[in-house]
XYZ file of C-alpha atoms in Angstrom:
503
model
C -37.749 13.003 -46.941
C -35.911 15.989 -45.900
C -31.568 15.885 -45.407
C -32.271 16.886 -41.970
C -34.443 13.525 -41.312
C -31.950 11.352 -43.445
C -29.212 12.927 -41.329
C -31.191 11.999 -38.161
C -31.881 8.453 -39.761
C -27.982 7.452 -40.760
C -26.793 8.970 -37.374
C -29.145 6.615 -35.664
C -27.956 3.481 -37.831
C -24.412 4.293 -37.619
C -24.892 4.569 -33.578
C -26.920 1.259 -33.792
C -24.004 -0.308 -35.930
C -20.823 1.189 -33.644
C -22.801 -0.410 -30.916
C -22.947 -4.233 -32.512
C -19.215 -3.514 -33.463
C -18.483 -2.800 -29.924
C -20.617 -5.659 -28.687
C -18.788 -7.823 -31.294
C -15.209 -7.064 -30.292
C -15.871 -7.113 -26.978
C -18.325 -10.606 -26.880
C -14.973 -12.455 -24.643
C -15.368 -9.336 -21.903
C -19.316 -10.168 -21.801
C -19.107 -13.965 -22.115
C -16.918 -13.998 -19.073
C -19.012 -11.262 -17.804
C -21.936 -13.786 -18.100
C -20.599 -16.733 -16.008
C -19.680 -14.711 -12.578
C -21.971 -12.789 -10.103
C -22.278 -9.500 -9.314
C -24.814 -6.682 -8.549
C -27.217 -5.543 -11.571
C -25.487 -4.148 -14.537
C -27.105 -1.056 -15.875
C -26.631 -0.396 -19.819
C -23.655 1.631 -20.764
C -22.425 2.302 -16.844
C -22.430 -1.037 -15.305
C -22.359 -0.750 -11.538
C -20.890 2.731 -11.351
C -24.400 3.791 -9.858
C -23.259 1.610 -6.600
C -20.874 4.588 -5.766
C -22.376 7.632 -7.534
C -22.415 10.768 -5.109
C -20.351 8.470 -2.931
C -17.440 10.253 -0.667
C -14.506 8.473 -1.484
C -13.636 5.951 0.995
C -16.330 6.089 3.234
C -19.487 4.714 1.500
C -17.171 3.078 -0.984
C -16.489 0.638 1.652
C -20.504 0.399 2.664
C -21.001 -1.139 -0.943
C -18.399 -3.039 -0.143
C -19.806 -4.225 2.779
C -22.900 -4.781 1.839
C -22.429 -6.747 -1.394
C -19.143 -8.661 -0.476
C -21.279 -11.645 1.526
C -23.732 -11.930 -1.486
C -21.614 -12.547 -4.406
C -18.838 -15.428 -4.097
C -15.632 -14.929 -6.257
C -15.229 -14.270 -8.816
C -17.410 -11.399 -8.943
C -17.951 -9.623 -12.718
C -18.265 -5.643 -12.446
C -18.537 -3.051 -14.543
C -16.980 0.254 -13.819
C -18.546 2.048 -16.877
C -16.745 0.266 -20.269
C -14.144 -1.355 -18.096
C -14.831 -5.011 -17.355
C -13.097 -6.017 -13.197
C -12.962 -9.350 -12.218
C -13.657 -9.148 -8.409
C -12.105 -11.767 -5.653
C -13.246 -11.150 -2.224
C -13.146 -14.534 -0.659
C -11.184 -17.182 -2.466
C -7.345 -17.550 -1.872
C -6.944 -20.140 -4.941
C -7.951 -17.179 -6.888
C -6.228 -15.016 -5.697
C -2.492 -17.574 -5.449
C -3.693 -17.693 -9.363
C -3.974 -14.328 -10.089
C -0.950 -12.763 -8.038
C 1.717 -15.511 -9.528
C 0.249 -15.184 -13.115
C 3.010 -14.066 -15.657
C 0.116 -12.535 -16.932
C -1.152 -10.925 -14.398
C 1.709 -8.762 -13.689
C 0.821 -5.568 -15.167
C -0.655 -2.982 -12.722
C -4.378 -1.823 -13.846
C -3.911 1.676 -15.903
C -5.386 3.353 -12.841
C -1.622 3.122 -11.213
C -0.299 5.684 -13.850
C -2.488 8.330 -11.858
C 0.006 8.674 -9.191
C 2.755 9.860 -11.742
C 5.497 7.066 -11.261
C 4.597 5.258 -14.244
C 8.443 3.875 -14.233
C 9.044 3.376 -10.274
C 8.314 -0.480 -9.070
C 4.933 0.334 -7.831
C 3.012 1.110 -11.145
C 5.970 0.336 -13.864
C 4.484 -1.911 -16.657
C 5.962 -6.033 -16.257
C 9.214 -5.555 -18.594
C 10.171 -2.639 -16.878
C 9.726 -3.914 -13.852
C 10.992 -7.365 -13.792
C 14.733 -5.731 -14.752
C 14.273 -3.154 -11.932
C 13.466 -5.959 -9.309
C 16.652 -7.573 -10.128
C 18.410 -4.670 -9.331
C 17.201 -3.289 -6.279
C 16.479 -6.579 -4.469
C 19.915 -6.592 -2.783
C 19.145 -3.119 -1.317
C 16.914 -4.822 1.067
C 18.948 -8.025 1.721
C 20.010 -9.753 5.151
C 23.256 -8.043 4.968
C 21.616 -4.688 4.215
C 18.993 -4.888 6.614
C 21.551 -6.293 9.478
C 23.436 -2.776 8.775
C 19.959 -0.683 8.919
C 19.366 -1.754 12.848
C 21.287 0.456 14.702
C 19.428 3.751 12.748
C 16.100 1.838 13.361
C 17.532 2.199 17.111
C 18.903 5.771 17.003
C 15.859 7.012 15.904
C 13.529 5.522 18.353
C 15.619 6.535 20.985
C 14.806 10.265 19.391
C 11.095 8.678 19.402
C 10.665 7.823 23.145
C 12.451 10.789 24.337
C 10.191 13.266 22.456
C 7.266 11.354 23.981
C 8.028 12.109 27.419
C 6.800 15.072 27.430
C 3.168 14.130 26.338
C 2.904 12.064 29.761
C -0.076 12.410 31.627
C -1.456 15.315 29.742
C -4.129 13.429 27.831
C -4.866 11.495 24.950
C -3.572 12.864 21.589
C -3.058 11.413 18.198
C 0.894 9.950 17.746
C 0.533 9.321 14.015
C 2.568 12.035 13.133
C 5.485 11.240 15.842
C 5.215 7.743 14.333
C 5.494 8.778 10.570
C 8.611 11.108 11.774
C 10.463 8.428 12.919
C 10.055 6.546 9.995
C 10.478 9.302 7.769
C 14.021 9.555 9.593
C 15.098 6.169 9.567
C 13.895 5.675 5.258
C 16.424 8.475 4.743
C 18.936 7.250 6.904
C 19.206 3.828 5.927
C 17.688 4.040 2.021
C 19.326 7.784 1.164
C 22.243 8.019 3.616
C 21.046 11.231 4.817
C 20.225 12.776 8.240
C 16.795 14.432 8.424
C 16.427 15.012 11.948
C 12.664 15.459 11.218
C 12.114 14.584 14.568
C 14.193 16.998 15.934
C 11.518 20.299 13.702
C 8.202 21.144 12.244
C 9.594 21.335 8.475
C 8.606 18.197 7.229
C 4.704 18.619 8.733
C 3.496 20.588 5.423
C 5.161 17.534 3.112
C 3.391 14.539 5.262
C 0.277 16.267 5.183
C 0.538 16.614 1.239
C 1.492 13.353 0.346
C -2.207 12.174 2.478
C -3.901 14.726 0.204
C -2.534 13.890 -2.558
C -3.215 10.137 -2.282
C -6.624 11.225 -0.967
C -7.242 13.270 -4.402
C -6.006 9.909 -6.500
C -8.715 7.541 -4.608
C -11.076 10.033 -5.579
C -10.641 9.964 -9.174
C -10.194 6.345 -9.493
C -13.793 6.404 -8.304
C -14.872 8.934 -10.756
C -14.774 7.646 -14.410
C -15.902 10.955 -16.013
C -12.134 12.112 -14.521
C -10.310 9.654 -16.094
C -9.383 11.564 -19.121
C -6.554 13.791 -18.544
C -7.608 16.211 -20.539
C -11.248 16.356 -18.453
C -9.769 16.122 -15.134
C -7.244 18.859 -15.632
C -10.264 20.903 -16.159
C -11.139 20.570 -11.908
C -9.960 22.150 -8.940
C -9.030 18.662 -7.534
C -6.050 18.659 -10.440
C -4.472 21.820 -9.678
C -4.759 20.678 -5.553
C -2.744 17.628 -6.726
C -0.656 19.157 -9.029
C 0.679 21.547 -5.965
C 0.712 18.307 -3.506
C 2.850 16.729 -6.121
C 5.055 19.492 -7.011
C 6.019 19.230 -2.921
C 6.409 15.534 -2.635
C 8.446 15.054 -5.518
C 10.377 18.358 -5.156
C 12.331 16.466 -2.262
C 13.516 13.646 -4.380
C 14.497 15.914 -7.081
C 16.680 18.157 -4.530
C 18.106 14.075 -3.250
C 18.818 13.621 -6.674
C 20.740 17.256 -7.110
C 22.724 16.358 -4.212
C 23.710 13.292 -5.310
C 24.927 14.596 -8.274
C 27.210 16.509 -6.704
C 28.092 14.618 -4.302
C 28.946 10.732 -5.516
C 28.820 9.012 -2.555
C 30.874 5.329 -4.137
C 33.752 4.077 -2.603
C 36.566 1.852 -4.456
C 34.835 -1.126 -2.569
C 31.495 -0.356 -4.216
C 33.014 0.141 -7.560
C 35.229 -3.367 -7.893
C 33.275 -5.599 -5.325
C 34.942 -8.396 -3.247
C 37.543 -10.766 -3.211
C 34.987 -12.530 -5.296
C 33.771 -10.326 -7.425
C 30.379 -10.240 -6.115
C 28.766 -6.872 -5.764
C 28.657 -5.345 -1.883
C 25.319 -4.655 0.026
C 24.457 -1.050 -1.238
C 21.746 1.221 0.624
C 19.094 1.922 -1.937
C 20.656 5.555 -3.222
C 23.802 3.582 -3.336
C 22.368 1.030 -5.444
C 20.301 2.663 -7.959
C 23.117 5.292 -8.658
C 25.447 2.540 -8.957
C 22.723 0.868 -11.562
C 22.258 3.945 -13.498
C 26.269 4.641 -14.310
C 25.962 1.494 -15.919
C 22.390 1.346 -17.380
C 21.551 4.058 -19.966
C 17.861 2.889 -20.102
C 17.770 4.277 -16.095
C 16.942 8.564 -17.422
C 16.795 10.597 -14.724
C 12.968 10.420 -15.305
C 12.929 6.681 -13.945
C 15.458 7.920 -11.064
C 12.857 10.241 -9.945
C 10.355 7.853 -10.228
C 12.055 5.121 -8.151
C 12.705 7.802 -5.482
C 9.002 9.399 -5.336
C 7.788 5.563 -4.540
C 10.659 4.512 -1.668
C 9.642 7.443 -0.071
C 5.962 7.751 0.095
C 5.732 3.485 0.296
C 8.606 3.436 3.031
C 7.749 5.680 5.717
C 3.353 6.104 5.046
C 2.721 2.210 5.186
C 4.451 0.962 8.311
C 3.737 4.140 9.952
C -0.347 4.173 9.142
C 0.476 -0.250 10.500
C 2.616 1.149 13.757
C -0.104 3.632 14.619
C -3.062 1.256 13.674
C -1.181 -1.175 15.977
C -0.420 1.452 18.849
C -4.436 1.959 19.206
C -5.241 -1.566 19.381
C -2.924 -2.215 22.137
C -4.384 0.541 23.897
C -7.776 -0.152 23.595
C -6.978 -4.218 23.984
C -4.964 -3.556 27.664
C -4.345 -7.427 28.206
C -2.572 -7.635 24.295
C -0.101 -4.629 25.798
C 0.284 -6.592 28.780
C 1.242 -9.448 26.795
C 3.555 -7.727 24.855
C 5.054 -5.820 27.403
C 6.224 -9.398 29.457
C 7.313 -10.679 26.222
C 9.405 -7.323 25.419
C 10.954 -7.204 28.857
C 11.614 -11.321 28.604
C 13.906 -10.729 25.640
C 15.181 -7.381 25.728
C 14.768 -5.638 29.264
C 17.340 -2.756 29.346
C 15.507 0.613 28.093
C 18.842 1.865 27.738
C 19.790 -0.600 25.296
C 19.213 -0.737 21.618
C 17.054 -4.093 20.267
C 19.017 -6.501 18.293
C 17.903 -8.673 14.944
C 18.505 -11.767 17.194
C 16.124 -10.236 20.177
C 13.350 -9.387 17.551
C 13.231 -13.072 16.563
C 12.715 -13.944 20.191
C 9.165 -11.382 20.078
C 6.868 -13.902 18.811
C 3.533 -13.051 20.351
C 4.648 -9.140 19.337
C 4.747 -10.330 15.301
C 1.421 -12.025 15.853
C 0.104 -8.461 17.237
C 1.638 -6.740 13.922
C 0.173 -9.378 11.839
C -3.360 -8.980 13.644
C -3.552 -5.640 13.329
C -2.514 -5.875 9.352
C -5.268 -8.228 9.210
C -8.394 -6.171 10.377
C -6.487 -3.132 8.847
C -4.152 -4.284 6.025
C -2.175 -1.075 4.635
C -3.453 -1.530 0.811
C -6.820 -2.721 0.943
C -7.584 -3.153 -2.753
C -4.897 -4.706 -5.224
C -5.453 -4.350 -9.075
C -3.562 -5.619 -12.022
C -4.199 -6.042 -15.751
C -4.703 -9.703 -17.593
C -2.651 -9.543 -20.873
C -3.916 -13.050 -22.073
C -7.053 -15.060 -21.185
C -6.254 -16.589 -17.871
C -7.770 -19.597 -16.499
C -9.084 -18.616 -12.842
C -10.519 -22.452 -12.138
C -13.014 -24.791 -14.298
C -15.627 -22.367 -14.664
C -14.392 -18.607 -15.335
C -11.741 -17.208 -17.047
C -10.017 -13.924 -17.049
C -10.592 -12.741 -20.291
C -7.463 -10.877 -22.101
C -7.792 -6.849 -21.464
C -10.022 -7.102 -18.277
C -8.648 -5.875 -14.872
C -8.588 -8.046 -11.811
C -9.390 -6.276 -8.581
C -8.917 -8.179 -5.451
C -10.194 -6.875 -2.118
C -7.650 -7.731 0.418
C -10.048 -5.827 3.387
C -12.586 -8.666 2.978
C -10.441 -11.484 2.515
C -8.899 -10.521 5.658
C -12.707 -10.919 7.411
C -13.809 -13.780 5.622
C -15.408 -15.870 8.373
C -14.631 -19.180 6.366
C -11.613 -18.603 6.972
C -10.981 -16.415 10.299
C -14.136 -17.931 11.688
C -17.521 -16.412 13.808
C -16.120 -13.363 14.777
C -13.941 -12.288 11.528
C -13.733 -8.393 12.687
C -12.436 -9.137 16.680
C -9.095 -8.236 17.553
C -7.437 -11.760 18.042
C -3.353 -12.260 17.594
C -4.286 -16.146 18.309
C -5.290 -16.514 14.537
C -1.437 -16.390 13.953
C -0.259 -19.169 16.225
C 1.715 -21.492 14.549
C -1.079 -24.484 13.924
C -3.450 -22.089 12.461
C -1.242 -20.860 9.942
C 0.210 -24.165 9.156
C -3.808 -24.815 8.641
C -5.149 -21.504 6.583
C -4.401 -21.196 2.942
C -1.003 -19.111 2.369
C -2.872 -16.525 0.010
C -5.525 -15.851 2.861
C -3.719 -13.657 4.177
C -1.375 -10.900 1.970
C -1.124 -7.594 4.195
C 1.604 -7.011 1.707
C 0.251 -8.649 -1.772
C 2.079 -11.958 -2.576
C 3.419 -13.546 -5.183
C 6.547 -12.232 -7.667
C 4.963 -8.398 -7.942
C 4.669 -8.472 -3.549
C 6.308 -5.845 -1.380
C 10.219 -5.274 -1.778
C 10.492 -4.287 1.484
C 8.387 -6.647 3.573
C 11.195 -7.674 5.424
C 11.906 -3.867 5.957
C 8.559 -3.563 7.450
C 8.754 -5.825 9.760
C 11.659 -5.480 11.509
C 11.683 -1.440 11.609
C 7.946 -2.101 13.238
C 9.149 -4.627 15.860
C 12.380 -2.580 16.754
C 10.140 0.373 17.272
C 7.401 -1.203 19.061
C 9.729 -3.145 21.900
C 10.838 0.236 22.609
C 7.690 2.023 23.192
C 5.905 -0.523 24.829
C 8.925 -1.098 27.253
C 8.864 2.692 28.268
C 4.927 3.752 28.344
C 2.178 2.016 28.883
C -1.065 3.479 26.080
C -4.082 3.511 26.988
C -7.637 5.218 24.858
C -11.068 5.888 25.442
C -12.004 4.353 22.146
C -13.516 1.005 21.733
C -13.295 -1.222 18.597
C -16.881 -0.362 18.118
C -15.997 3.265 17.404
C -13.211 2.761 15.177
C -14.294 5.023 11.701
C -12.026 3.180 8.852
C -11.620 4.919 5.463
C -10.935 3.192 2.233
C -8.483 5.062 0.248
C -5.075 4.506 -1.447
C -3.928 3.395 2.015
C -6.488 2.409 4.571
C -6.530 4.745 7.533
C -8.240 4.540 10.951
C -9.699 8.335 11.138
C -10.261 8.678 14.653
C -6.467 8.233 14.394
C -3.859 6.515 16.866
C -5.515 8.543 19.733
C -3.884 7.832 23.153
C -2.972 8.580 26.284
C 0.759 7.993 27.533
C 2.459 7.024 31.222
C 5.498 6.325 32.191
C 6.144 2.308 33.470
């Protein structure tokens, strides 16, 4: 036998054997594998040939789509050598998984978006400390103190909008995500944007969708996730100049706060008591940091790359995804509008915290709209332990859990025959106190949810009693025609087009 056969020969047997090793170390991941459902499993690449050639977002969500009523949770899936546990449609799974202490970790595809140490993607001991600290940047007190900014700058909003009256239907996403790009500086940063009042900030909005667009796209593409493969594409040095933009600003916010310490003596001894004062969220991680070595400027920058993109991009993709279904649902704006002019009537007046209490139907409308369109449509974390899901499956230790908020949202168990209408009645009062609490999680749930949920929802309201009081919206689109893209974020394409009169 010639060397070259014998060379051919042990190659072969020492694949053969790193295979049964594998197989071996791995036998938890395919037991567990074993006992769920799920599409057929090719050797090697799993289900990855569900989405190959697939445009991100788009026919990501037809395999969604078209597999999510076969397979109940949990569903077992493999994205090439990574094992995902799957829940689509069973809120005990998912109150398990999101309140897990094991279950806290994000799922290594979070590091992609280069804030490894801000709240969004941080790893569970980093990010349990950093909760702590920035949770009273978002208290009652601070929030109470945000309301009159909410108000100045929708003021700014409803002026600019007067002149796009009766000249047609055009898309008011980005006059929504300026106004909340104003107000997140204003309130969170202490600084004045006025990007309202100019173009400049057009080029960074734009970047920060590409960018997140360019992410989406690689999480679908396992080949990519090797840095040292994807820097090798285009699509890398696209991102790499999106990124360079985005995170440019909070390295100039962090300049200028270096040179210009914004603490008062109040700030730096507290109260009477001795308790700490309700800080803005620049305030409060500065504050943190002169007293925390472990906070490097690194984890600064990282904490200010995620407050921005998550505080303005999220409520205004909801405000503009809510915008469009009042228009296209005319007796829901009606609604509104009654309620709106019940409670706070003057235009000329700014909208209190006590007046948005008093807009009821208006939060069911929000909550609606975040159900048939929730802002983050997939949430995925990482099991550190085996984790018991219910008497039959376990999360085994090193899998990923990946649950898909879009079709728990449409589950017709739940949300009954017609799970995709537009219908604010599924959030009277006696439904909720009826539906599972985890059924519903436009902003994830659990100890890991949204910081700033209570943020969202009162900039949204403030800004939405004001609109609706001054112009009445109205669009040629139907629900029927609505295109919705899966991404990072999920986004409406035809986008919030509408037209605008005066009332």
């Amino acid at each position: 036998m010639h060397f070259h056969d014998l060379l051919i020969y042990a190659s072969i047997a020492l694949t053969l054997v790193a295979m049964v090793y594998v197989r071996w170390k791995r036998q938890k991941l395919y037991n567990a594998a074993g006992t769920m459902n799920g599409p057929l499993a090719l050797p090697l690449i799993g289900q990855l040939y569900l989405i190959f050639g697939a445009k991100p977002g788009d026919d990501l969500l037809k395999v969604i789509n078209r597999f999510s009523p076969l397979y109940n949770s949990p569903v077992g899936v493999w994205l090439g050598p990574v094992f995902v546990v799957a829940i689509n449609d069973n809120p005990n799974h998912i109150q398990t998984v999101l309140n897990s202490p094991h279950l806290l970790n994000k799922m290594f595809v979070y590091n992609f978006f280069r804030v490894d140490l801000g709240l969004f993607a941080s790893p569970a001991h980093i990010w349990k400390n950093d909760r702590k600290l920035l949770n009273r940047s978002f208290s009652p007190a601070m929030l109470a103190s945000f309301v009159d900014t909410f108000n100045d700058k929708d003021f700014i909003m409803v002026k600019n909008l007067k002149k796009h009256v009766g000249t047609g239907e055009i898309d008011l996403h980005l006059h929504i995500a300026k106004c909340f790009i104003d107000s997140l500086f204003s309130t969170s940063f202490g600084k004045d944007m006025n990007t309202q009042g100019h173009d400049g900030v057009d080029d960074y909005l734009q970047k920060v969708d590409l960018f997140f667009s360019l992410i989406f796209k690689r999480i679908l593409s396992v080949q990519r996730y090797p840095i040292w493969l994807y820097r090798l594409t285009e699509d890398y040095k696209t991102e790499s100049k999106c990124w360079e933009l985005s995170s440019g600003m909070s390295k100039r916010l962090l300049q200028e706060r270096k040179l210009h310490p914004r603490q008062t003596e109040l700030q730096q001894q507290g109260d009477n008591f001795g308790r700490k004062p309700a800080l803005n969220f620049a305030d409060n991680l500065f504050d943190e940091a002169e007293n925390n070595p472990s906070l490097t400027e690194e984890h600064l920058l990282n904490h200010i790359d995620t407050i921005i993109a998550a505080g303005h991009d999220t409520t205004a993709n909801a405000v503009s995804n809510l915008l469009l279904m009042l228009a296209i649902h005319q007796d829901v704006q009606e609604a509104v509008y009654q309620e709106v002019m019940s409670v706070c009537p003057d235009k000329t007046k700014p909208v209190t915290t006590e007046e948005t209490n008093g807009l009821v139907y208006t939060e069911m409308v929000c909550k609606e709209t975040l159900r048939l369109f929730p802002v983050a449509p997939l949430l995925a974390r990482k099991s550190v332990t085996d984790v018991k899901l219910d008497e039959k499956h376990t999360i085994p230790a090193g899998s990923c859990v990946c649950i898909c908020v879009y079709t728990m949202h449409r589950e017709p168990s739940i949300w009954g025959p017609e799970p995709t209408k537009f219908n604010p009645d599924h959030f009277l009062p006696e439904k909720v106190a009826n539906r599972h609490p985890y059924a519903y999680i436009p902003f994830s749930g659990g100890p890991r949810n949204c910081i700033g949920i209570r943020y969202a929802w009162l900039s949204m309201k403030i800004l939405i009693a004001h609109l609706v009081r001054n112009y009445r919206f109205k669009t040629s689109l139907r629900m029927e025609d609505l295109d919705v893209k899966f991404a990072i974020m999920m986004r409406i394409t035809n986008g919030c087009m509408v037209s605008i009169e005066e009332r």
